[in-house]
Every structure is written in structure tokens, then in C-alpha cells.
CSV table of C-alpha atoms and ligand atoms in Angstrom, one decimal:
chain,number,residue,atom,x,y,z
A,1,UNK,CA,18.3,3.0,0.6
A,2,UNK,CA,21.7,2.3,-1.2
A,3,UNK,CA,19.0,0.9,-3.8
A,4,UNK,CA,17.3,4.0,-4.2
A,5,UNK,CA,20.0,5.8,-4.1
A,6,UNK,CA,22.0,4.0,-7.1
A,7,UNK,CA,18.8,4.8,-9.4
A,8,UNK,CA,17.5,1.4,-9.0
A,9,UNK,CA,13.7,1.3,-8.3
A,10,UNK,CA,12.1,-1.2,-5.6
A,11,UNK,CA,8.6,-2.6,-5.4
A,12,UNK,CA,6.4,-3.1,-2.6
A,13,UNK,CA,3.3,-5.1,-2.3
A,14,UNK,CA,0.9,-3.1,0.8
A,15,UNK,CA,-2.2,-3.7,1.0
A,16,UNK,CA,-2.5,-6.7,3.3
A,17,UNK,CA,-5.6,-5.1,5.5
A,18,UNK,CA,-8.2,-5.5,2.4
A,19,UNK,CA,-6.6,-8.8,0.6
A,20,UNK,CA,-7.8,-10.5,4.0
A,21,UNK,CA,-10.7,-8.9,4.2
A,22,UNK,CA,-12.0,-10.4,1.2
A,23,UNK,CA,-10.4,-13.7,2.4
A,24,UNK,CA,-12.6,-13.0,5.6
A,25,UNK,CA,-10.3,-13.3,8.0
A,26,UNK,CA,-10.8,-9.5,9.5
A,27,UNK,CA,-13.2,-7.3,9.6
A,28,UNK,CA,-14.3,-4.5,7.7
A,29,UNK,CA,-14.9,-1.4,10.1
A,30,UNK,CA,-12.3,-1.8,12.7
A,31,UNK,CA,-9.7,-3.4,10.1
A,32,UNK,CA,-7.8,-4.9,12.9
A,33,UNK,CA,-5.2,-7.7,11.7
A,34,UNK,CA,-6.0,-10.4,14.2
A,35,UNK,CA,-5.7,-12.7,11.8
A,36,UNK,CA,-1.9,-12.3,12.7
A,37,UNK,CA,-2.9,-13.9,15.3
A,38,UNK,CA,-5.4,-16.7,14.5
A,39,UNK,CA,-3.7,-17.8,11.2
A,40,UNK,CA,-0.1,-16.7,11.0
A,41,UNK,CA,0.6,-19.3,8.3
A,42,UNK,CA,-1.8,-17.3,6.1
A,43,UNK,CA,0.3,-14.3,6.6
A,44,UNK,CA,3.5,-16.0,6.2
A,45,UNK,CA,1.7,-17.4,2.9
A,46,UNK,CA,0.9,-14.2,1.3
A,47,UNK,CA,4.2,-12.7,2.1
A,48,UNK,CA,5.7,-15.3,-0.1
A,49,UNK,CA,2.9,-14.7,-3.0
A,50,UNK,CA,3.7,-10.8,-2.8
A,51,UNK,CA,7.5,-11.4,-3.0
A,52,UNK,CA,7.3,-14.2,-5.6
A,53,UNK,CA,5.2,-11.9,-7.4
A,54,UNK,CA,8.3,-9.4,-7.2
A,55,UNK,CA,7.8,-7.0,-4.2
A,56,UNK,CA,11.4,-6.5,-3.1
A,57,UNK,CA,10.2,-6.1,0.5
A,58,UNK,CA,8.1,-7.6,2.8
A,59,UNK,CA,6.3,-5.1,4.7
A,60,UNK,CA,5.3,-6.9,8.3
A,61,UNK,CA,1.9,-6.7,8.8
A,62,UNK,CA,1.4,-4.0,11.4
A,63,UNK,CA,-1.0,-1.7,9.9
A,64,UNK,CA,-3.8,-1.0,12.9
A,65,UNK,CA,-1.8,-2.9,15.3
A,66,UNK,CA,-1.4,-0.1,17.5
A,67,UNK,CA,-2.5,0.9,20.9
A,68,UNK,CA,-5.9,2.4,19.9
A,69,UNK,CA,-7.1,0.1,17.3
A,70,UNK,CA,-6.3,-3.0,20.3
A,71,UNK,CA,-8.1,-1.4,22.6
A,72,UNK,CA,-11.1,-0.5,20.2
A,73,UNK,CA,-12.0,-4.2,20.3
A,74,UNK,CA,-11.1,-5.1,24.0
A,75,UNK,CA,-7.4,-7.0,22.8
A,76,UNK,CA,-4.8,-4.4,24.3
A,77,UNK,CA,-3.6,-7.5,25.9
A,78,UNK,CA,-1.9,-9.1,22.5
A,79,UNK,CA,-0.8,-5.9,21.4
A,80,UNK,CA,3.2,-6.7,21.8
A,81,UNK,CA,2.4,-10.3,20.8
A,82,UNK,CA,0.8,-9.8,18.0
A,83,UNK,CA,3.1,-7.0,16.5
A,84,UNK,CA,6.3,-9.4,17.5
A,85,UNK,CA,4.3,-12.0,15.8
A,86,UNK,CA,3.7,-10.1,12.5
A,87,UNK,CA,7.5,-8.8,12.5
A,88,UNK,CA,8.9,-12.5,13.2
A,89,UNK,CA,6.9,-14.0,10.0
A,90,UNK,CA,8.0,-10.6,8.0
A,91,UNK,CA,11.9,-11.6,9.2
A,92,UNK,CA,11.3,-14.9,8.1
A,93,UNK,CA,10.0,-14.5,5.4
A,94,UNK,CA,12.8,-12.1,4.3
A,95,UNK,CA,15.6,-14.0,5.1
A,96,UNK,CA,14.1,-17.4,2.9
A,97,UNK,CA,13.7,-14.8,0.1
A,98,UNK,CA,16.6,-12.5,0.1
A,99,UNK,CA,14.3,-9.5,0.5
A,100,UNK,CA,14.0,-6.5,3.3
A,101,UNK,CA,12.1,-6.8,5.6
A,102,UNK,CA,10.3,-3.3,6.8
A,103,UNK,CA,8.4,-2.3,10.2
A,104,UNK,CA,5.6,-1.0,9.3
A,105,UNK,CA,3.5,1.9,11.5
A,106,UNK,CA,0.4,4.0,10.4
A,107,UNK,CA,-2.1,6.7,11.7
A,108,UNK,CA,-2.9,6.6,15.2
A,109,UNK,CA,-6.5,7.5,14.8
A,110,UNK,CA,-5.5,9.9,18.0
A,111,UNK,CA,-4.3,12.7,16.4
A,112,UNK,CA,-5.9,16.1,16.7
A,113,UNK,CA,-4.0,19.2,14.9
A,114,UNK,CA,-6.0,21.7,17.7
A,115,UNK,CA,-5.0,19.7,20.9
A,116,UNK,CA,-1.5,19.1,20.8
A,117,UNK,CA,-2.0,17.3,24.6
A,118,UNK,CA,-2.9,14.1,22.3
A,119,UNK,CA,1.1,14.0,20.6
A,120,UNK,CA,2.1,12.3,23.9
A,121,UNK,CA,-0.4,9.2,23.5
A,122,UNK,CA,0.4,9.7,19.6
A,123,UNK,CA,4.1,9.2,20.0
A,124,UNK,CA,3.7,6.1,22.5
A,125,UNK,CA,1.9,4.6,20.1
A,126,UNK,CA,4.7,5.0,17.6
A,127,UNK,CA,7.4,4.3,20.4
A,128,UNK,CA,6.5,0.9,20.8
A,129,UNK,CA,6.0,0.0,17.6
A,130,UNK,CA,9.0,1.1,16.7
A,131,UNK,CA,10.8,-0.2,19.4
A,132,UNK,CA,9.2,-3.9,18.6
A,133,UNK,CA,10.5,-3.7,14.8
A,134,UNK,CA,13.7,-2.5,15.7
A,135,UNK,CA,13.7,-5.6,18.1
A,136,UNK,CA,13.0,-8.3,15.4
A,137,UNK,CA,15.3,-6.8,12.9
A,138,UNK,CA,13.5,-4.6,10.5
A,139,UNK,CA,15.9,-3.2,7.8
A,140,UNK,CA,13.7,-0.1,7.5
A,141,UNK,CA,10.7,1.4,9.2
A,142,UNK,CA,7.7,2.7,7.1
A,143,UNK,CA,5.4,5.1,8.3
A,144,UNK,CA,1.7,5.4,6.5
A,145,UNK,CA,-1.4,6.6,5.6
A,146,UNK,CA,-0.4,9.9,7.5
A,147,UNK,CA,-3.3,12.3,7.0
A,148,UNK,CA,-1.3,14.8,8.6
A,149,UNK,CA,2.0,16.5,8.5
A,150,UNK,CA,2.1,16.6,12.1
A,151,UNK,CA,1.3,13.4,12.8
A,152,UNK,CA,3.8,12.4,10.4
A,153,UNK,CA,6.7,14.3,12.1
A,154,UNK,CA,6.2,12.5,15.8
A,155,UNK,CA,6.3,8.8,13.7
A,156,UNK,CA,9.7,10.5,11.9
A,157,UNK,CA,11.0,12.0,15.4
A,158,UNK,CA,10.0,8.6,16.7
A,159,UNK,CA,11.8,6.3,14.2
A,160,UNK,CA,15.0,8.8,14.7
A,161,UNK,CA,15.1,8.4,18.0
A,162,UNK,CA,14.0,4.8,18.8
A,163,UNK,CA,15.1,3.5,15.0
A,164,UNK,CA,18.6,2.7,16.0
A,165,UNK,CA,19.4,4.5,12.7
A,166,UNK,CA,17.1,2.3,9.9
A,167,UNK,CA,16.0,4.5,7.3
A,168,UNK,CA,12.1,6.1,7.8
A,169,UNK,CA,10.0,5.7,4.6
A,170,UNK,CA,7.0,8.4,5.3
A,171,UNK,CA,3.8,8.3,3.1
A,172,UNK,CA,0.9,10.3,3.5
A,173,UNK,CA,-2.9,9.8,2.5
A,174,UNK,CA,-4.2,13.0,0.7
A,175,UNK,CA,-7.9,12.8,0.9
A,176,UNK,CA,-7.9,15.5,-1.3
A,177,UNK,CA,-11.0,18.1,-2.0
A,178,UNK,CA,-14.1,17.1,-4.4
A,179,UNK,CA,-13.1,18.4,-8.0
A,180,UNK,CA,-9.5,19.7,-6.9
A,181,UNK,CA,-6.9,17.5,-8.6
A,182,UNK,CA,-3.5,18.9,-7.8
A,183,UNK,CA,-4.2,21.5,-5.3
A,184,UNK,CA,-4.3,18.9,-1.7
A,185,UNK,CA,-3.5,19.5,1.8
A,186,UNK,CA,-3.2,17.4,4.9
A,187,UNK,CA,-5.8,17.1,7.1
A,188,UNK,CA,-3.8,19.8,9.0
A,189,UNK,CA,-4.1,22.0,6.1
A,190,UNK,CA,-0.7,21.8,4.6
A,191,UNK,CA,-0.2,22.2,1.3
A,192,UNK,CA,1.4,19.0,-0.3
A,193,UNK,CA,4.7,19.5,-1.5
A,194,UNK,CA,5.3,22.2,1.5
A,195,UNK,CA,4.5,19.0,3.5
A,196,UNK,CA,7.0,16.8,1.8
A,197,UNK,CA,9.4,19.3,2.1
A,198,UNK,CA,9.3,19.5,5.9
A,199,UNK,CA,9.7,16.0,6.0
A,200,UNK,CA,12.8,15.9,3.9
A,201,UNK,CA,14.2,18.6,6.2
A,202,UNK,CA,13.0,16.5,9.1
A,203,UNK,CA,15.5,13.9,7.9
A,204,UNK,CA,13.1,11.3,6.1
A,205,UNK,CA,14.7,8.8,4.0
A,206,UNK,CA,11.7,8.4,1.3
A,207,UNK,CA,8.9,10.5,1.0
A,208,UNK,CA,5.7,10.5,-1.0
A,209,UNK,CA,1.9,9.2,-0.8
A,210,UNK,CA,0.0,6.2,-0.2
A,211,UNK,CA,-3.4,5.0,-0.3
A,212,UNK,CA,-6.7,6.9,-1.2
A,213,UNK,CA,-6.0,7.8,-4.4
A,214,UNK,CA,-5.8,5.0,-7.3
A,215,UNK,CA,-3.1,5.2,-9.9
A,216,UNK,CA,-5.3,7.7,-11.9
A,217,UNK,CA,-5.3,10.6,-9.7
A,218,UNK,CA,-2.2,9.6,-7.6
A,219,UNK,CA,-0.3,10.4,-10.6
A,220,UNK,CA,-0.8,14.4,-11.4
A,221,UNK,CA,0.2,15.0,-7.3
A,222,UNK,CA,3.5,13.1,-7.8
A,223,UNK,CA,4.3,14.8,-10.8
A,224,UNK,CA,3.8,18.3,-8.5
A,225,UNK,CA,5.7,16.7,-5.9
A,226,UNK,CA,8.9,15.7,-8.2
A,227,UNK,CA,8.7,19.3,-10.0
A,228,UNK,CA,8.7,20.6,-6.5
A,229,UNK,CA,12.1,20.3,-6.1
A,230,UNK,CA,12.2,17.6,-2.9
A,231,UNK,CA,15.6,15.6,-3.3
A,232,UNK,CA,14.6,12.4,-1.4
A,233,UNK,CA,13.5,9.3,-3.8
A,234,UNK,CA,9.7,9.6,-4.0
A,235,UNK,CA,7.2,7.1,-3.0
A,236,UNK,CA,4.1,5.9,-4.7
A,237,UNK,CA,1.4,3.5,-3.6
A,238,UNK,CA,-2.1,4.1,-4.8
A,239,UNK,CA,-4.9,1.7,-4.3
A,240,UNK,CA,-6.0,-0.6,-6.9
A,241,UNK,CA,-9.5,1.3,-7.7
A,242,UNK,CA,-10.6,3.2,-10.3
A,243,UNK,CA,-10.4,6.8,-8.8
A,244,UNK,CA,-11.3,9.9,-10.8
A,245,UNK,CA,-11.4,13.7,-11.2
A,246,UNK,CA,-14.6,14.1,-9.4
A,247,UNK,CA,-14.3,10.9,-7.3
A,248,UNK,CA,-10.2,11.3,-6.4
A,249,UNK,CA,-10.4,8.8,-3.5
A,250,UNK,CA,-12.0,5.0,-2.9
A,251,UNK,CA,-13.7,6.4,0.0
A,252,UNK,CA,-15.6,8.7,-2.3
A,253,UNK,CA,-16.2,6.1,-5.2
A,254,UNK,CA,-19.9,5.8,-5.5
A,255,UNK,CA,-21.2,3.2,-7.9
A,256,UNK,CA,-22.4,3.7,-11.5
A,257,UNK,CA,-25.4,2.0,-10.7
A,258,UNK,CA,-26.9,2.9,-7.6
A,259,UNK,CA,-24.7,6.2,-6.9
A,260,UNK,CA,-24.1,4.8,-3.4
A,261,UNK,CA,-20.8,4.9,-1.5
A,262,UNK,CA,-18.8,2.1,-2.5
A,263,UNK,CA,-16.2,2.0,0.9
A,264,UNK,CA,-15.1,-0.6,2.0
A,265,UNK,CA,-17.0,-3.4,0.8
A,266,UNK,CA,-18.5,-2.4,-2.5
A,267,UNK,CA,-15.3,-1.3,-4.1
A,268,UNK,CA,-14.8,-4.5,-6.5
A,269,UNK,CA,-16.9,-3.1,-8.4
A,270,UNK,CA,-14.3,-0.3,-9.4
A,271,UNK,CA,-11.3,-2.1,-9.0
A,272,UNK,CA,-8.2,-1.2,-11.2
A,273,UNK,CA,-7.4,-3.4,-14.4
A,274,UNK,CA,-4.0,-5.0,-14.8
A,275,UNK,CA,-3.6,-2.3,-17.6
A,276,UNK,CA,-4.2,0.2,-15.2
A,277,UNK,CA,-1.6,-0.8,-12.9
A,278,UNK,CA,0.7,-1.5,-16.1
A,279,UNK,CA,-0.1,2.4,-16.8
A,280,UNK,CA,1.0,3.8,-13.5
A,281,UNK,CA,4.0,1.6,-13.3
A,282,UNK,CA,4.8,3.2,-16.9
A,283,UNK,CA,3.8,6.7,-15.8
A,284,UNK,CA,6.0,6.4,-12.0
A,285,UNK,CA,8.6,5.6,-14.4
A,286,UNK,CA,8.6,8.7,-16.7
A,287,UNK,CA,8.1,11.4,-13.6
A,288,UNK,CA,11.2,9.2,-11.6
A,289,UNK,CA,9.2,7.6,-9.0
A,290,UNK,CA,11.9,5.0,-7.6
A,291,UNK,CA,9.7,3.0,-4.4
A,292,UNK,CA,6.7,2.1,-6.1
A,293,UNK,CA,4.1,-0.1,-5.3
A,294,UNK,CA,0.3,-0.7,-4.5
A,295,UNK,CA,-1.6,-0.4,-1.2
A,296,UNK,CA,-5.7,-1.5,-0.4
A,297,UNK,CA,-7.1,-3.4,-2.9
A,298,UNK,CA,-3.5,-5.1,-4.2
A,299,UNK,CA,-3.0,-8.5,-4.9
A,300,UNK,CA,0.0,-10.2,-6.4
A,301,UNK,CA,-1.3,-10.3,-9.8
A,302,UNK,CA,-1.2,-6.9,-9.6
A,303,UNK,CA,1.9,-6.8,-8.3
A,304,UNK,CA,3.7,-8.7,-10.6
A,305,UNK,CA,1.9,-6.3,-13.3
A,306,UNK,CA,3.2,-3.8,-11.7
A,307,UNK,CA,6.8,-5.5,-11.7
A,308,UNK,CA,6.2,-6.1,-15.3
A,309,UNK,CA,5.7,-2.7,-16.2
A,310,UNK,CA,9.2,-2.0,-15.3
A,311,UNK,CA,10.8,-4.6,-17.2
A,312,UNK,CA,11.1,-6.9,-14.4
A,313,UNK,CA,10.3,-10.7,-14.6
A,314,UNK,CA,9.3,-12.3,-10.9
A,315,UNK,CA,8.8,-15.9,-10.1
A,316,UNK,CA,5.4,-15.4,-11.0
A,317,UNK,CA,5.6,-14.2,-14.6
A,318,UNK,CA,5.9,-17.9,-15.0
A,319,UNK,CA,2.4,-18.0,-14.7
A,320,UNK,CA,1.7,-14.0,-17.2
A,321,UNK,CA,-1.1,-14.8,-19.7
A,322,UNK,CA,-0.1,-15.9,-23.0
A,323,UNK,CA,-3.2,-15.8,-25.4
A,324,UNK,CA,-1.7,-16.9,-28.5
A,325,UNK,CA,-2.4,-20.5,-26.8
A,326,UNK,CA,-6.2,-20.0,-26.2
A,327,UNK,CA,-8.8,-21.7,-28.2
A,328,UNK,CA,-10.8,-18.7,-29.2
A,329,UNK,CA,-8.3,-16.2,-29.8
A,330,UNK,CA,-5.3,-18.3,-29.7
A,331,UNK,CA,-2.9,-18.4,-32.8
A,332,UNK,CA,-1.2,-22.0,-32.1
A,333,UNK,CA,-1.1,-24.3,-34.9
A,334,UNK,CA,-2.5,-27.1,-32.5
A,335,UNK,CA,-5.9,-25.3,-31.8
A,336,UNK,CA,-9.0,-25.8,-33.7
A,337,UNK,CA,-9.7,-24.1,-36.4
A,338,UNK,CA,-13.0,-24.2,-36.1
A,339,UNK,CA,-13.1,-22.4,-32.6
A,340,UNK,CA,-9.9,-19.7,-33.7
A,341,UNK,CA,-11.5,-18.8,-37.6
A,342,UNK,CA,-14.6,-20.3,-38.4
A,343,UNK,CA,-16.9,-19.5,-35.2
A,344,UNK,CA,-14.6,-16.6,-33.7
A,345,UNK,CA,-17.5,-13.9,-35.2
A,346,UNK,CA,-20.3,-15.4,-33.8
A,347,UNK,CA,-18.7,-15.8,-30.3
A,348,UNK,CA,-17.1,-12.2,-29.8
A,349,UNK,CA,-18.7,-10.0,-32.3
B,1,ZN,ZN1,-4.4,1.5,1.6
């Protein structure tokens, strides 16, 4: 937070649920992580391709491994080892890199605005979970994909209480109305930046939005949120889709094609370009957006665009394209001519 709170901006790669989902090592549907479990070198792995592709933090890989989702597929049993598990590889993985290492919790799934009997089992969840992180040494506790303020208040009540005084980063999922670009509520019916603003004066660190919404319509609620007037640093981690006006979430996408809904497993077909990411680093940067990063769909090529954007070089620019070596459109005295000038036409025009 002393980051942040110098002006300085930090990165961090999310998004850990769908990048093994297309490695198919969970499943699509319940989105359960057991793969925390079954391969923990894989998670250890892709911690270390995030951060060497410049995330600043490793987030532990917690997302859905809560009370509800374990029981949802009969494994209530490994919930603690399988959260201690994910937080041990995060620490690790952190301290060999220099980076921070955050505890990560998310919707509940339980929640219900109209029966507040549910916020007991809600908070438990979050109790827990943050009691586990807090345990293994998270530097800061991350609450996400919040589709409602109130919801959101028991995880930030929760990580006050049980935090032992690590700052809460809060972001919520606006799912947003069909052809309504800046005007969203929570799933409780709070209006965005009224929403933010309770959080702040609930004592959150960070506040902003996560998932959903891709960088394109991501963007224009930010923007309302930082004209708003909330003092907090802001947060920003879209997906890596190609969200629009009329489609302002991935689980509204529908494809070109076929018009059919493209969540979960269709999505590639609308995933983000490098450019795009490049674009809303660019953007994040003009509105004052200083804890950026990308949630489902990310991978660390994106990531390190993403770092690039900002004027940042990680490990992995090693590896950025340069095309002025390629043999079609390559500028390099040692390429052949015939390739670079004489054919170029009648391969790309
Ligand atoms: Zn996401």
C-alpha cells in the first residue's frame, strides 16, 4: 500500500481459474481449483511465469476454495488443506521473487440481499479463509468478484477483524444491464460509485472492479468511478475478451457466427489482442488507475503487455516480438531478399 500510495502503480496477473481450465486441469462449471491439489507444481509454475512476466504480486490461488464450492463437489474435507496448500506455494513463490504475496477470497455463491439469515454462513466462509492467509503470511488480502455491496462489506468487516491489520483490496463484478454502459449497480441494486464509496468509508484499502467486463467496457465505469471523487487508489482487472456496448460482459458475448452464448468455453473466439491490453494499460494510465491488472482469460503474454504498456520491462520482455528479424516482413540485412521484397506482394497482399 506504501506503493500505491507513493504514485507508483502495481500489476497483478488474476485469472488462474480459466488459464487451467484450458490447461484441463479443472473443470468448467463448478471452477473448483483442485488442481491445487493434484498438481501444485503447476501452480507453483505459473506463479513464476505471471511474476516473470511482471505481476508485482502473486495472488494465491484461492478463488472458489471456499466452503460452498468444496462441498458442491463432495471435497469439504480438503478445504483447509487445500487453501494452506495454495497460500504456502503463493509464499514461496513470493519470497524467491521478491514479490507480495496476497490472500485471495471471492463470492460465496451464498449471498442473498432479501435474507440477511444467510450473512452468518457468508461471513464463515470469509472467516476462515481469512484466518488461513493471515496464517501463511499473506502481505494483503484481496476480496473479488463481489456482485454485491453487501456481500462485499462482511469480506471487508471480515478481513478488519480477522486481517491482523493487512490491507483489504475489494473488487466487484458489475454485470451491468444490456445497452447501459456507465449507469451499473450491484446485484443488490447499488449504484456504482455510491458502492465504492461505502467501501472506502468502510475502511477498504483499494477499491475498484474486476472481471466481467473486458478492457473495452471496464474502462468508461472507471473513469465514473475516479470522477466520483473516491480517494482510495482504484483497481482495475478486466478480462481478456472482447466485450462491447451491447455485449458489456463475457458471459453475454455470443459469437459472430452462430449468435450462441460463448461462456465459458467458447470465449477464445473473442479473446482480447495484445493491442487491446496495451490500450487499457494506456487508458488506466491516463484516468489514474494505480493496481491494474487482468482477471479470466489472462495469461502472461498478456501480462507482460500489459506491464509494457506502462513502461515496464519484466524478465519476459526478453522474449517481446521483434519483427524487423522475420523473413517476410523483417528488415535485417541477413534475410532474403527474395522473401522481404521480391515475393512480399504475393504472400500478404
Ligand atoms: Zn475473472
Amino acid at each position: 500500500m506504501e506503493k500505491l500510495n507513493n504514485g507508483e502503480k502495481i500489476v497483478v496477473a488474476e485469472g488462474y481459474i480459466f488459464q487451467f481450465e484450458r490447461r484441463c486441469y479443472l473443470k468448467a462449471g463448478p471452477f473448483v481449483p483442485v488442481v491445487v491439489l493434484e498438481r501444485p507444481d503447476l501452480v507453483k509454475q505459473l506463479h513464476h511465469e505471471f511474476v516473470r512476466a511482471g505481476s508485482d504480486v502473486v495472488q494465491a490461488f484461492t478463488y472458489y476454495s471456499h466452503r460452498e464450492k468444496m462441498k458442491l463437489i463432495n471435497r469439504e474435507g480438503d478445504l483447509e488443506k487445500m487453501n494452506r496448500m495454495a497460500l504456502k506455494i503463493a509464499r514461496e513463490v513470493a519470497d524467491e521473487t521478491g514479490t507480495l504475496m496476497a490472500g485471495d477470497i471471492c463470492s460465496t455463491n451464498l449471498y442473498d440481499p432479501k435474507d440477511p439469515k444467510k450473512n452468518e454462513a457468508v461471513k464463515q466462509c470469509f472467516v476462515e479463509q481469512v484466518q488461513w492467509a493471515v496464517e501463511e503470511g499473506a502481505d494483503f488480502i484481496v476480496a473479488e468478484t463481489l456482485s454485491c455491496l453487501g456481500e462485499a462489506l462482511i469480506a471487508l468487516e471480515v478481513i478488519k477483524e480477522y486481517g491482523n491489520g493487512v490491507p483489504a483490496v475489494i473488487t466487484l463484478v458489475v454485470h451491468g444491464r444490456e445497452h447501459d454502459e456507465v449507469n451499473a449497480y450491484t446485484l443488490d441494486d447499488v449504484e456504482i460509485t455510491e458502492a465504492m464509496k461505502r467501501l472506502e468509508a468502510a475502511g477498504a484499502d483499494v477499491v475498484g472492479l474486476n472481471c466481467a467486463r473486458g478492457p473495452e467496457t471496464i474502462i468508461p465505469l472507471m473513469e465514473k468511478i475516479k470522477k466520483s471523487g473516491v480517494k482510495v487508489p482504484l483497481a482495475a482487472l478486466p478480462v481478456t475478451y472482447r466485450t462491447t456496448k451491447a455485449e458489456p460482459t463475457f458471459m453475454r458475448l455470443t459469437d459472430p457466427r452462430t449468435g450462441k452464448k460463448l461462456f465459458p468455453t467458447d470465449l477464445d473466439c473473442a479473446m482480447s489482442s495484445r493491442s487491446d491490453i496495451v490500450e487499457f494499460g494506456r487508458r488506466c494510465d491516463e484516468i489514474g488507475i494505480p493496481y491494474l491488472g487482468l482477471c479470466c482469460g489472462n495469461s502472461p503474454h498478456y501480462t507482460r503487455a500489459l506491464c509494457e504498456s506502462i513502461g515496464r520491462r519484466p524478465p519476459a520482455s526478453k522474449y517481446s516480438p521483434d519483427m524487423s528479424l522475420h523473413c517476410i516482413f523483417g528488415t535485417d540485412d541477413k534475410l532474403n531478399t527474395f522473401l522481404t521484397k521480391n515475393a512480399v506482394d504475393r504472400i500478404v497482399s
